[in-house]
Coordinates of C-alpha atoms and ligand atoms in Angstrom, one line a residue:
X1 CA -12.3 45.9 -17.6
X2 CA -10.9 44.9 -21.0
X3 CA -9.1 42.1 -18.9
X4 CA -12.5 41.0 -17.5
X5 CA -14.4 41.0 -21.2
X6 CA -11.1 38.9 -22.5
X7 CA -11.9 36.3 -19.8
X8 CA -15.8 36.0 -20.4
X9 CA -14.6 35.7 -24.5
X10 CA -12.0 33.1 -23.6
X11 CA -15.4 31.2 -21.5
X12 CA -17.9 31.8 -23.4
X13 CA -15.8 30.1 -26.4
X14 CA -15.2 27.2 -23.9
X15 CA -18.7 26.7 -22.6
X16 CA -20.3 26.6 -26.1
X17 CA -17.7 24.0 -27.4
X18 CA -18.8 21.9 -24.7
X19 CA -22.5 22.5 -25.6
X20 CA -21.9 21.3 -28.8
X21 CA -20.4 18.6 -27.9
X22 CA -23.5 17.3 -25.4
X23 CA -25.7 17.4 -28.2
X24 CA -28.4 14.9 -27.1
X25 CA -28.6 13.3 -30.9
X26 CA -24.9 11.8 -30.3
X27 CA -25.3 10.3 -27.2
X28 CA -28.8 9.8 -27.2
X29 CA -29.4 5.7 -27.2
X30 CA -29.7 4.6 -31.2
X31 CA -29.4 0.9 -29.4
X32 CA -31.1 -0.9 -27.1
X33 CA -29.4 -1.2 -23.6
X34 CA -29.4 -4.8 -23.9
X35 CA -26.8 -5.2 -26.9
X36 CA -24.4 -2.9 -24.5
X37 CA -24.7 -4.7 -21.6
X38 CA -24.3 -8.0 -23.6
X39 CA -21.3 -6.5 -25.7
X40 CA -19.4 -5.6 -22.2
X41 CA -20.7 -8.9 -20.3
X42 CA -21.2 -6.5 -16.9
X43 CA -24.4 -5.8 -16.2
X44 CA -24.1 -2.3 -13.9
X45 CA -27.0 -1.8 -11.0
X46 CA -27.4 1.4 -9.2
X47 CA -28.5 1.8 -6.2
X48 CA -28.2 4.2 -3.1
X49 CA -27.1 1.2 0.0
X50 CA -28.8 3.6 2.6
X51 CA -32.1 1.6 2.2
X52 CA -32.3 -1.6 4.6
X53 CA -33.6 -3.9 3.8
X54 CA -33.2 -3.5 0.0
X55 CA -30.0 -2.7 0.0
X56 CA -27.1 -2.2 2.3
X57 CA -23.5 -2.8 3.3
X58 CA -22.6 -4.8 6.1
X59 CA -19.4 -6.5 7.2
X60 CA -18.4 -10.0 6.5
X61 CA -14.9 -11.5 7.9
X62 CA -14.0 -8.1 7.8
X63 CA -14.8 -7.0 4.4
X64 CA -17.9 -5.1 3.6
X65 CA -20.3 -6.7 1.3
X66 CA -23.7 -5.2 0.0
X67 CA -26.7 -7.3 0.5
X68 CA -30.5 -6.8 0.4
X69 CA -33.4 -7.7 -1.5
X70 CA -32.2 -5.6 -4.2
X71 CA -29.3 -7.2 -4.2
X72 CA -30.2 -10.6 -4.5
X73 CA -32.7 -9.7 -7.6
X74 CA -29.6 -7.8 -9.1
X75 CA -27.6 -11.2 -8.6
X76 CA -30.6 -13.3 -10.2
X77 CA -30.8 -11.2 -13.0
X78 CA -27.0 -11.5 -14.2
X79 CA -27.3 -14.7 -13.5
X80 CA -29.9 -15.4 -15.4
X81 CA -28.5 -13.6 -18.5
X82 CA -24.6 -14.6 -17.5
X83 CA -23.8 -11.6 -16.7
X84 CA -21.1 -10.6 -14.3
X85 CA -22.5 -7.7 -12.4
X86 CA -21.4 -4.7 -11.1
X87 CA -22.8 -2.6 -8.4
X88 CA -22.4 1.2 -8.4
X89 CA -23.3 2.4 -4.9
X90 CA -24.4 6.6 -5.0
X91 CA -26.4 9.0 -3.6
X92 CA -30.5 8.4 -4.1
X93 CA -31.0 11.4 -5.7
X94 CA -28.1 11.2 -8.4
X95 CA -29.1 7.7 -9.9
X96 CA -31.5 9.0 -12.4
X97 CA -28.5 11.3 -13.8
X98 CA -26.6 8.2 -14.1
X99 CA -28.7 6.0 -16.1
X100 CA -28.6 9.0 -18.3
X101 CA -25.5 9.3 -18.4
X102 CA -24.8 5.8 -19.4
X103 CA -22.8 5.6 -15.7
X104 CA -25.3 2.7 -15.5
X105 CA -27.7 0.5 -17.2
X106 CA -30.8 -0.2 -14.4
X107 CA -31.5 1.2 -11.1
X108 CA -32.7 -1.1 -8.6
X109 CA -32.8 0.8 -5.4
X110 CA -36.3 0.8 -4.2
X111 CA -37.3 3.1 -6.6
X112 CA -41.3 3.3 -7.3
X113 CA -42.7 4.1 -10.7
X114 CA -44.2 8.0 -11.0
X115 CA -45.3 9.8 -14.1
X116 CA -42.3 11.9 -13.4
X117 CA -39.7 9.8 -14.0
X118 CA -41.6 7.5 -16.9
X119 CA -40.4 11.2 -18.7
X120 CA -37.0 9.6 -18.0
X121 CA -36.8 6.3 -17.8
X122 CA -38.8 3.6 -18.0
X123 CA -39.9 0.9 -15.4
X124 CA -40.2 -2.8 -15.2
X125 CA -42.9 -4.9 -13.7
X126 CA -43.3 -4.0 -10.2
X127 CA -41.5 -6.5 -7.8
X128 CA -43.1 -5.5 -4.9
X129 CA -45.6 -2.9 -3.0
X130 CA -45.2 -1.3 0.3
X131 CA -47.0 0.6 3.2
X132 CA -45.7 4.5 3.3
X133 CA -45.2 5.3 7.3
X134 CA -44.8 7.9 9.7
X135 CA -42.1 7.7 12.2
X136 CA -41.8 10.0 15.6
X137 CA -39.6 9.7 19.1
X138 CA -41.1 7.3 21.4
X139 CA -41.1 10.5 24.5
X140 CA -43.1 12.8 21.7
X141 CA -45.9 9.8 21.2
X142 CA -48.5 11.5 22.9
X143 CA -48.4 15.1 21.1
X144 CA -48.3 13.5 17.8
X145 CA -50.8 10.9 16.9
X146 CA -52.7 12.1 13.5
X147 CA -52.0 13.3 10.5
X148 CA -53.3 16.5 11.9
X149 CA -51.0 17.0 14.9
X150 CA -48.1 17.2 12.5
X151 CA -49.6 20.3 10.0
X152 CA -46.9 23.2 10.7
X153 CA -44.2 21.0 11.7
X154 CA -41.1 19.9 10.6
X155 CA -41.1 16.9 8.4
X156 CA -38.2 15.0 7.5
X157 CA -37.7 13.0 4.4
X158 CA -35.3 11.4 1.8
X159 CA -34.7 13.8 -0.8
X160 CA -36.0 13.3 -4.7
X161 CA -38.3 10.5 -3.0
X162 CA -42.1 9.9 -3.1
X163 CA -42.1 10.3 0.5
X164 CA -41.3 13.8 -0.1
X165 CA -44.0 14.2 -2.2
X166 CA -46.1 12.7 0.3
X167 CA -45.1 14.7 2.9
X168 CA -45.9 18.1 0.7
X169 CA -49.1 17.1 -0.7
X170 CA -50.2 15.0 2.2
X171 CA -49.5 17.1 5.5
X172 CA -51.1 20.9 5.9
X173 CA -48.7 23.4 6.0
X174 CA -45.3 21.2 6.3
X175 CA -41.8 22.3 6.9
X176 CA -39.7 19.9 4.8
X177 CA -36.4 18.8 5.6
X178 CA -34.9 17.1 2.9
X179 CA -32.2 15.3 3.1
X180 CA -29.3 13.0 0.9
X181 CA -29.6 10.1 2.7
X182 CA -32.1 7.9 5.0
X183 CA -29.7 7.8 7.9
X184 CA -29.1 11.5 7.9
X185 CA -32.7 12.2 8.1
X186 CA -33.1 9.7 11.3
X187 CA -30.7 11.7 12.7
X188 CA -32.6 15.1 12.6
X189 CA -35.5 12.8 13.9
X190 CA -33.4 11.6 16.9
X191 CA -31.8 15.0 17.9
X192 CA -35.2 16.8 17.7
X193 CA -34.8 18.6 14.3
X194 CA -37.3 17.3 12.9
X195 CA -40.8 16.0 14.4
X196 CA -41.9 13.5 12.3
X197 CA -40.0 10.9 9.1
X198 CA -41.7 10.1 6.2
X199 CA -40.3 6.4 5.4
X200 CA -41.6 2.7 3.7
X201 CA -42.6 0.6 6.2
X202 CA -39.9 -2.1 6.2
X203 CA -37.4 0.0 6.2
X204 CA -38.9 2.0 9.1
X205 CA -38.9 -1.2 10.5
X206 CA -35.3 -2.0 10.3
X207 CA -34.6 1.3 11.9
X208 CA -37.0 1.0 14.5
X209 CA -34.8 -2.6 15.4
X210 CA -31.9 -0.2 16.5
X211 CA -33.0 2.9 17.7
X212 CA -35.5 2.3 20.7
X213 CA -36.2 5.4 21.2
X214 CA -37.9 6.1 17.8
X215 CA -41.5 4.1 16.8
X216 CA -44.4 4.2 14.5
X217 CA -47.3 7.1 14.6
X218 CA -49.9 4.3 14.2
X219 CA -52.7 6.5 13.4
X220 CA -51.3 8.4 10.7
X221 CA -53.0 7.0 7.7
X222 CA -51.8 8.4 4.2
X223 CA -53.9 8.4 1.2
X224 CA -51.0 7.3 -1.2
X225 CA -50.6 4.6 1.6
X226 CA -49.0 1.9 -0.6
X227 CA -46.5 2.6 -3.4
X228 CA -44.7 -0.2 -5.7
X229 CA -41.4 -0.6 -6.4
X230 CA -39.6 -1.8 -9.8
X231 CA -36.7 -1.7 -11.7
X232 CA -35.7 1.5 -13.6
X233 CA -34.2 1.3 -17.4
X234 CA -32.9 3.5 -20.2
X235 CA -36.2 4.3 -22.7
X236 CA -36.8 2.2 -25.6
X237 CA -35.2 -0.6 -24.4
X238 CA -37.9 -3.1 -24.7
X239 CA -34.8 -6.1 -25.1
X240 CA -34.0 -5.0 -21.6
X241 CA -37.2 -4.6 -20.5
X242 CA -38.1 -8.3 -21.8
X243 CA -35.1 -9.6 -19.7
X244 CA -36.0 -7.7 -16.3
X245 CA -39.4 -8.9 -16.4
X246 CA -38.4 -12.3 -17.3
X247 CA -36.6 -13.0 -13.8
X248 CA -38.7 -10.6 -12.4
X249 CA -41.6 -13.0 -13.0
X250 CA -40.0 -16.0 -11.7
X251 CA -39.0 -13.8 -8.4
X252 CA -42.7 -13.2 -8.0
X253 CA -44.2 -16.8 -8.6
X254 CA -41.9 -18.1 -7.0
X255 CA -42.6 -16.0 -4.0
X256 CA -38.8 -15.7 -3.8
X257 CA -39.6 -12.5 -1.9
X258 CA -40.2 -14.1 1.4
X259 CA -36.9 -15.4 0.8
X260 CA -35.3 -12.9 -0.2
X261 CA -36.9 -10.8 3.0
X262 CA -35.4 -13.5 4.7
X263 CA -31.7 -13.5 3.9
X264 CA -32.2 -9.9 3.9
X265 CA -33.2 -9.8 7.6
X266 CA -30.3 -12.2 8.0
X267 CA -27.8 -10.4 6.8
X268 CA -28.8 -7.3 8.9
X269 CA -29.1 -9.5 12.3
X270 CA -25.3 -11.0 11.8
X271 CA -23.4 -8.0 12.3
X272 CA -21.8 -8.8 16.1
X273 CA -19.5 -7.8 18.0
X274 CA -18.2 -4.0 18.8
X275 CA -18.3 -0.9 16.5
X276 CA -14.6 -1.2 16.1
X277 CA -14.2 -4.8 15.2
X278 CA -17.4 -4.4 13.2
X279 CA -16.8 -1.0 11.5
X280 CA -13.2 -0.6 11.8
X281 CA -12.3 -1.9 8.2
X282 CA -14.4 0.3 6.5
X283 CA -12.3 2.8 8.3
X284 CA -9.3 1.8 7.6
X285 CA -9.9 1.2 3.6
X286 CA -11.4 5.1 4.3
X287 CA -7.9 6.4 5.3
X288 CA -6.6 4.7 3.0
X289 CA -8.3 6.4 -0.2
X290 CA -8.1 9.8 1.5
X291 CA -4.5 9.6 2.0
X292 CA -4.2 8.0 -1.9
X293 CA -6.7 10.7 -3.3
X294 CA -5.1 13.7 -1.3
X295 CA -1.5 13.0 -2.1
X296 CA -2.7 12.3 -6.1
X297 CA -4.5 15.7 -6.0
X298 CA -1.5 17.5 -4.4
X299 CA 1.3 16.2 -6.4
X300 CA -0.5 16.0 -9.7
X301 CA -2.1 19.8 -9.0
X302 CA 1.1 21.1 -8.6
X303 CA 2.6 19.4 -11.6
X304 CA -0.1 20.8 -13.5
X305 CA 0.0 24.3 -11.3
X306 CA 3.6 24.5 -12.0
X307 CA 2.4 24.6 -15.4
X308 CA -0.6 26.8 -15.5
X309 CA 2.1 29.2 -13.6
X310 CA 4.6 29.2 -16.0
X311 CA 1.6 30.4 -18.6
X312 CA 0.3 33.0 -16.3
X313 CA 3.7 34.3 -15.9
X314 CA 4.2 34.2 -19.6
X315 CA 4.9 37.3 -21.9
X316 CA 2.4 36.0 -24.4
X317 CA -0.6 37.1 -23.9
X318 CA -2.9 34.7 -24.8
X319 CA -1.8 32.2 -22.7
X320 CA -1.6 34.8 -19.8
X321 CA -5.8 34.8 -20.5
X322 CA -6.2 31.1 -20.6
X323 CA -4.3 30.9 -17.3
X324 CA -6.5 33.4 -15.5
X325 CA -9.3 31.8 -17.0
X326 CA -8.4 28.5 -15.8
X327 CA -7.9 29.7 -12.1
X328 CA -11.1 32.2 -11.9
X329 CA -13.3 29.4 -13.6
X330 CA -12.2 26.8 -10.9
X331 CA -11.3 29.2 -8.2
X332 CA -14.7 30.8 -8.9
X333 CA -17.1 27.1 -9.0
X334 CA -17.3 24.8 -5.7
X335 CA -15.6 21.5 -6.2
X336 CA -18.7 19.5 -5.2
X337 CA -20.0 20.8 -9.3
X338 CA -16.5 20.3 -10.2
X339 CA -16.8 16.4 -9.1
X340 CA -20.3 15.8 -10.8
X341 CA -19.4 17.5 -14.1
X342 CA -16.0 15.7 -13.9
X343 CA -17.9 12.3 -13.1
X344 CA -21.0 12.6 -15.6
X345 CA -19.2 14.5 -17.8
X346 CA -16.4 12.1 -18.4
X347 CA -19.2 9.6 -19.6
X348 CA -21.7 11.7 -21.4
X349 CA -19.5 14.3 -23.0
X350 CA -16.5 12.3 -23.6
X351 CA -18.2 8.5 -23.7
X352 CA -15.0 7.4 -21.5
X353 CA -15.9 4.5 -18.9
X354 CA -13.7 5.9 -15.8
X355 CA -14.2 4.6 -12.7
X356 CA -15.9 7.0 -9.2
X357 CA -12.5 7.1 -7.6
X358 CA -10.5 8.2 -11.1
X359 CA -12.9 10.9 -11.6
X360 CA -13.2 12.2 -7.8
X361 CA -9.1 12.2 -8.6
X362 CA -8.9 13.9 -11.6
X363 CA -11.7 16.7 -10.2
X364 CA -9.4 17.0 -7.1
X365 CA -6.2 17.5 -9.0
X366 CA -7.8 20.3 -11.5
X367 CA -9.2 22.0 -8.7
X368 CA -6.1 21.8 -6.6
X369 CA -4.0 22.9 -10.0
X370 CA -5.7 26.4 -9.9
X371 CA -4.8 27.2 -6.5
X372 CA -1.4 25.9 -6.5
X373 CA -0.7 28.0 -9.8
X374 CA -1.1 31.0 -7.7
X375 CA 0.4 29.9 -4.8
X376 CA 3.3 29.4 -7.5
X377 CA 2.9 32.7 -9.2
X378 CA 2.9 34.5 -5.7
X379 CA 5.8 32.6 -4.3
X380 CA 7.8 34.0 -7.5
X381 CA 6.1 37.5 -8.0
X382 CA 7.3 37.9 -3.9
X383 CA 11.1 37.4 -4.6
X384 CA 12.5 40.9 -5.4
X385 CA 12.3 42.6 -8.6
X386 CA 16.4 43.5 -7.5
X387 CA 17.2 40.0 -7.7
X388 CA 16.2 39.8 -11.3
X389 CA 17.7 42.9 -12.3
X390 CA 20.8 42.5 -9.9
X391 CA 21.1 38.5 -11.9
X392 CA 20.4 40.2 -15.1
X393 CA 23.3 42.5 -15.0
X394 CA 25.4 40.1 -14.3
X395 CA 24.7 39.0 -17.8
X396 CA 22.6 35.7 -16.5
X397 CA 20.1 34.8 -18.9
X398 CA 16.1 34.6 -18.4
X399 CA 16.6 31.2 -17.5
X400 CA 19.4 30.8 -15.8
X401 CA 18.0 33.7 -13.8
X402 CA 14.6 31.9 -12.9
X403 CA 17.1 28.8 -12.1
X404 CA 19.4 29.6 -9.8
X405 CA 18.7 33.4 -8.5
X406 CA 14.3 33.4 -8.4
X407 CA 13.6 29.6 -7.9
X408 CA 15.2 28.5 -5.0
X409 CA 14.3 31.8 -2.7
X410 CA 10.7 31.2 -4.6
X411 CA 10.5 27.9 -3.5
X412 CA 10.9 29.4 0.2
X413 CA 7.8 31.2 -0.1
X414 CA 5.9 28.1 -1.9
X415 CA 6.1 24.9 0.0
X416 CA 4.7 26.0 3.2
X417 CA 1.9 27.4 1.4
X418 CA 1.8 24.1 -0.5
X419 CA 1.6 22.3 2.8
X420 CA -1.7 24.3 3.6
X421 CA -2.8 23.2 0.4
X422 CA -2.4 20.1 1.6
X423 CA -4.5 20.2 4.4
X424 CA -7.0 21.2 3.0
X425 CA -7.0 19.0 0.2
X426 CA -7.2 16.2 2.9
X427 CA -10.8 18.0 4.1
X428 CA -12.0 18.5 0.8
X429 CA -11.7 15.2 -0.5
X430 CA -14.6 14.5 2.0
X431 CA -16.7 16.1 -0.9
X432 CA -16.1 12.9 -4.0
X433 CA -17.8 11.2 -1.2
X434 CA -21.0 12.1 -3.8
X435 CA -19.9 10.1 -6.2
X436 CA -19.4 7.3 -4.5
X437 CA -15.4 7.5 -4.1
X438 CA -14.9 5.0 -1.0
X439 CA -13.5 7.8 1.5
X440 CA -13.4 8.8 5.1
X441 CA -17.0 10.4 4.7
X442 CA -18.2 7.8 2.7
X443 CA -17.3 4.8 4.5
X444 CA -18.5 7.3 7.5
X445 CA -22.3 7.3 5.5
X446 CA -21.8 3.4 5.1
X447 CA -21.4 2.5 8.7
X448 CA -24.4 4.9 9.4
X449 CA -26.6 2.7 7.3
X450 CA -24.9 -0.6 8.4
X451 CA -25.6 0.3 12.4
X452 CA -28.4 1.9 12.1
X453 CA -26.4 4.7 14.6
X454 CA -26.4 7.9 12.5
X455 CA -24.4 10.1 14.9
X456 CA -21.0 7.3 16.2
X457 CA -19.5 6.9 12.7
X458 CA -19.1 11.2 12.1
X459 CA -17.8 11.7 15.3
X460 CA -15.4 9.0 14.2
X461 CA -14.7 10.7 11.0
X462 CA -14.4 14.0 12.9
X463 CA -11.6 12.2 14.5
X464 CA -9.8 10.6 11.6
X465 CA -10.0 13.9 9.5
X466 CA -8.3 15.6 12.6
X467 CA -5.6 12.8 13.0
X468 CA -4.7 13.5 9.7
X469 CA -4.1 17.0 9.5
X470 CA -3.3 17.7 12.6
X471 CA -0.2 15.4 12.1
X472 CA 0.7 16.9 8.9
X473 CA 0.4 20.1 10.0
X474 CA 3.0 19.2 12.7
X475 CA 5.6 18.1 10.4
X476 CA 5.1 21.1 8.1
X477 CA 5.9 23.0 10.7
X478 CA 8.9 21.0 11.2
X479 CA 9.9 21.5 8.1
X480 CA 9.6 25.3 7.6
X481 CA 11.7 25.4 10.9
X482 CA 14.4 23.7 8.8
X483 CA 13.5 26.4 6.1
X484 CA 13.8 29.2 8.3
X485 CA 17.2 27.8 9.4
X486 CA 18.9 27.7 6.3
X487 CA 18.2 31.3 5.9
Ligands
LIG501 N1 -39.5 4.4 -3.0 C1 -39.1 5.7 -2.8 C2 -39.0 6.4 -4.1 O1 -38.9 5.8 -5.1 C3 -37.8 5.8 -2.1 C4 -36.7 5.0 -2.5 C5 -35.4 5.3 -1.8 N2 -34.4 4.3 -2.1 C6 -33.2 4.3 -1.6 N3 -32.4 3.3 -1.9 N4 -32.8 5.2 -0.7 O2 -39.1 7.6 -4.2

C-alpha cells in the first residue's frame, strides 16, 4: 500500500510539471503564422491523402507522389509566396490537433467551414462547394431508395466529418459507424457492415469508378445538401489569411478548378498495370521502416531497459520508485497515446520540430524500455540467490559478482525473452502508422486510397507482418537451441 501511494506521489509530481509546462500563454501564438512560415521558408500543409480527388497518393515511375486538387492549390500557394512546401500526410481526424500544435501551419484537406471549428481555427475563402451523397451496393438498390428506408440502419461515415453530422441529424434513428479513414468505411459498405456511406459527391464518384458493385441512392436528398470547402489557419493570423485568399482568388477567377479537376482526374486514371508493379514500392519502402523502426525500438529500449533495470535493482530507494513508476506508467498506457503525446507533445510541450518517423521511434523505444527492464530484472532475480552468496564468499565483490557469476547465466534467461520482445515490437509498430510514420500499415492505408480496393492491400500487410516474424521467430529459435547447448 505504502508502495502504491509512493508511486501515485512520484506521478502526480510528474504530471503536474508537465501541466505547467503546457500552459496555453507560452505557446499560445503572440505572432502571426505568416512571419513563421516566412522565417523557416517551408510552408507545411496538412492533409489526410484518403480523399480522391483532393488529395491522394499514387505511383509515378515507381515512386509515390501525392496529387489532387488540394495539392495543386498547396503548390500555387508556396509558389506564389516562394515557399518550398512540405506536405504532412495524417489521419482526418488528428489535423486540427496539429495546427494546434504548431505540427503545421494550414490544413487543406477538404475540410468545410463549421461554427465548431471557427472555435479553433479559422478559415479562408471557400475554394469550392459540393453536393453531400449517399452511397449503397448496387444488389441492395431496390430496398434502399429514400432517406426513409435507411432510419434504423447502419450508417457509415468518415469520422470528425460533416458527413457524420449529417448522418446523425439528418437520418431517424441511425446506427453510426465511424471510421478513421474513407477507404475503411467503403469497406464496411462493401462487406455488408454497413448499409448506406455518407460521402461528397466527387469523391463518391471516384470510388464509384472502381468498385462496380457500389452506386449512388439518387433519391436521397439531404437538407445540408451542399457544403464548402476552404483552407484552415491558426487564429489571428489575418497575414496568413491575406496570402491564402490572395491565390485563392486567382484559383477561382481563373476557374483553375476545372483544371485542377482535370489533372486531378488524370492523375487517378494513370495508375496501370498490376497491383504489384503498381503498389509494390510502397511495400517495399513499408518493410523497410518497419524493420528500421523495430530494430531502433529494440536495441535503444534495451539500452535504456538495461538502465531502468539497473535502478529498479538498486538499494536506493528512490530510484527503485522512479523505476517502478516508469514501467507501471508505460506498462499501464496503450502505446497508440504513448505515440500521440510523444508526437504533439514533442512540439507543443517541448517546441522541438521532430519529424513523424523520429517521434513514432522515440515512443517505440520508451515503451519497449519498460518492458525490457523487467524482462532484465527477471532474467537476474531468476539466477539463484546461492550463486550470489556462493560468489560472495569467495570474497568476489558486488561487481565482480554481477560480472562474471549473475550476468552471463542472467543473460540465458534474457535474450530469448528479448527475441519475443522483438516480435512484438515488429506488430506494434503497425500502431505510429497514426502519425503518419511511412510503415507496413501505413503504406497498407495508402494503397487502399490509391486503388480504390480497400480489402487487397491488408491481406498483403497480413502477409508481410507474418513474413517477418515468422522468420525471426525461426532464427530465435535457432539461437536458443545454441543456448540450450552450451548448457
Ligand atoms: N468536408 C468534410 C469535412 O470537413 C470531409 C473532409 C474529409 N477530408 C479528407 N481529406 N478525408 O468534414
Amino acid at each position: 500500500m505504502k508502495q502504491i501511494l509512493k508511486v501515485i506521489t512520484v506521478f502526480s509530481f510528474l504530471i503536474s510539471t508537465l501541466i505547467i509546462y503546457i500552459n496555453p500563454e507560452v505557446n499560445a501564438s503572440e505572432k502571426d503564422q505568416w512571419h513563421k512560415i516566412k522565417e523557416r521558408g517551408e510552408l507545411r500543409v496538412g492533409l489526410s491523402a484518403d480523399y480522391a480527388p483532393y488529395e491522394f497518393e499514387h505511383n509515378v515511375n515507381g515512386k509515390s507522389k501525392y496529387a489532387g486538387i488540394d495539392i495543386d492549390i498547396a503548390k500555387k500557394i508556396a509558389k506564389d509566396n516562394h515557399l518550398k512546401l512540405k506536405i504532412v500526410n495524417m489521419q482526418f481526424d488528428s489535423l486540427l490537433g496539429a495546427i494546434q500544435t504548431g505540427k503545421i501551419d494550414i490544413i487543406i484537406s477538404g475540410m468545410t467551414p463549421t461554427p465548431e471549428r471557427l472555435k479553433e481555427v479559422d478559415f479562408s475563402k471557400p475554394y469550392m462547394t459540393v453536393d453531400q451523397k449517399m452511397i449503397i451496393k448496387k444488389s441492395e438498390a431496390d430496398r434502399f431508395k429514400t432517406i426513409e428506408d435507411f432510419a434504423n440502419k447502419k450508417i457509415g461515415v468518415q469520422k470528425q466529418t460533416q458527413q457524420e453530422k449529417i448522418a446523425q441529424t439528418e437520418i431517424d434513428n441511425a446506427q453510426i459507424q465511424s471510421l478513421t479513414r474513407v477507404p475503411e468505411v467503403i469497406m464496411s459498405l462493401k462487406s455488408g457492415k454497413v448499409n448506406g456511406m455518407v460521402i461528397e459527391g466527387p469523391v463518391a464518384e471516384a470510388y464509384l469508378k472502381q468498385n462496380k458493385d457500389l452506386t449512388f441512392a439518387n433519391d436521397v436528398k439531404f437538407n445540408e445538401g451542399k457544403k464548402e470547402t476552404a483552407i484552415a489557419l491558426p487564429k489571428n493570423s489575418p497575414m496568413l489569411m491575406d496570402k491564402l485568399n490572395t491565390s485563392i482568388k486567382d484559383v477561382k477567377n481563373k476557374n483553375l478548378l476545372e483544371d485542377y479537376k482535370a489533372s486531378a482526374a488524370d492523375a487517378m486514371q494513370k495508375d496501370d498495370g498490376n497491383f504489384f508493379t503498381k503498389y509494390g514500392s510502397f511495400f517495399l519502402k513499408g518493410i523497410k521502416n518497419t524493420i528500421l523502426i523495430s530494430i531502433v525500438g529494440v536495441v535503444l529500449g534495451a539500452v535504456f531497459g538495461a538502465f531502468i533495470a539497473l535502478l529498479k535493482l538498486s538499494k536506493v530507494k528512490i530510484l527503485r520508485w522512479i523505476a517502478s513508476a516508469y514501467i507501471e506508467f508505460l506498462r499501464g498506457t496503450p502505446l497508440l497515446v504513448q505515440v500521440f503525446l510523444v508526437y504533439f507533445g514533442t512540439t507543443a510541450v517541448l517546441g522541438l520540430d521532430i519529424s513523424a518517423l523520429i517521434c513514432g521511434m522515440i515512443a517505440l523505444v520508451i515503451n519497449c524500455s519498460a518492458y525490457i527492464a523487467e524482462i532484465i530484472r527477471a532474467g537476474i532475480n531468476a539466477v539463484d540467490k546461492g550463486q550470489t552468496e556462493a560468489a560472495r564468499s569467495l570474497g568476489l565483490t558486488y561487481g565482480q559478482t554481477m560480472k562474471s557469476v549473475i550476468l552471463p547465466q542472467a543473460v540465458k534467461n534474457i535474450l530469448p525473452a528479448l527475441g519475443n520482445e522483438f516480435v512484438t515490437v515488429i506488430k506494434e509498430s503497425s500502431i505510429v502508422s497514426v502519425i503518419g510514420v511511412s510503415e507496413i500499415m501505413f503504406n497498407a492505408q495508402v494503397v487502399q486510397g490509391a486503388s480504390f480496393d480497400p480489402f487487397t492491400p491488408l491481406i498483403v500487410a497480413a502477409i508481410l507482418y507474418f513474413i517477418l516474424t515468422f522468420t525471426l521467430s525461426r532464427v530465435m529459435y535457432f539461437f536458443e537451441g545454441r543456448l540450450k547447448v552450451s548448457d
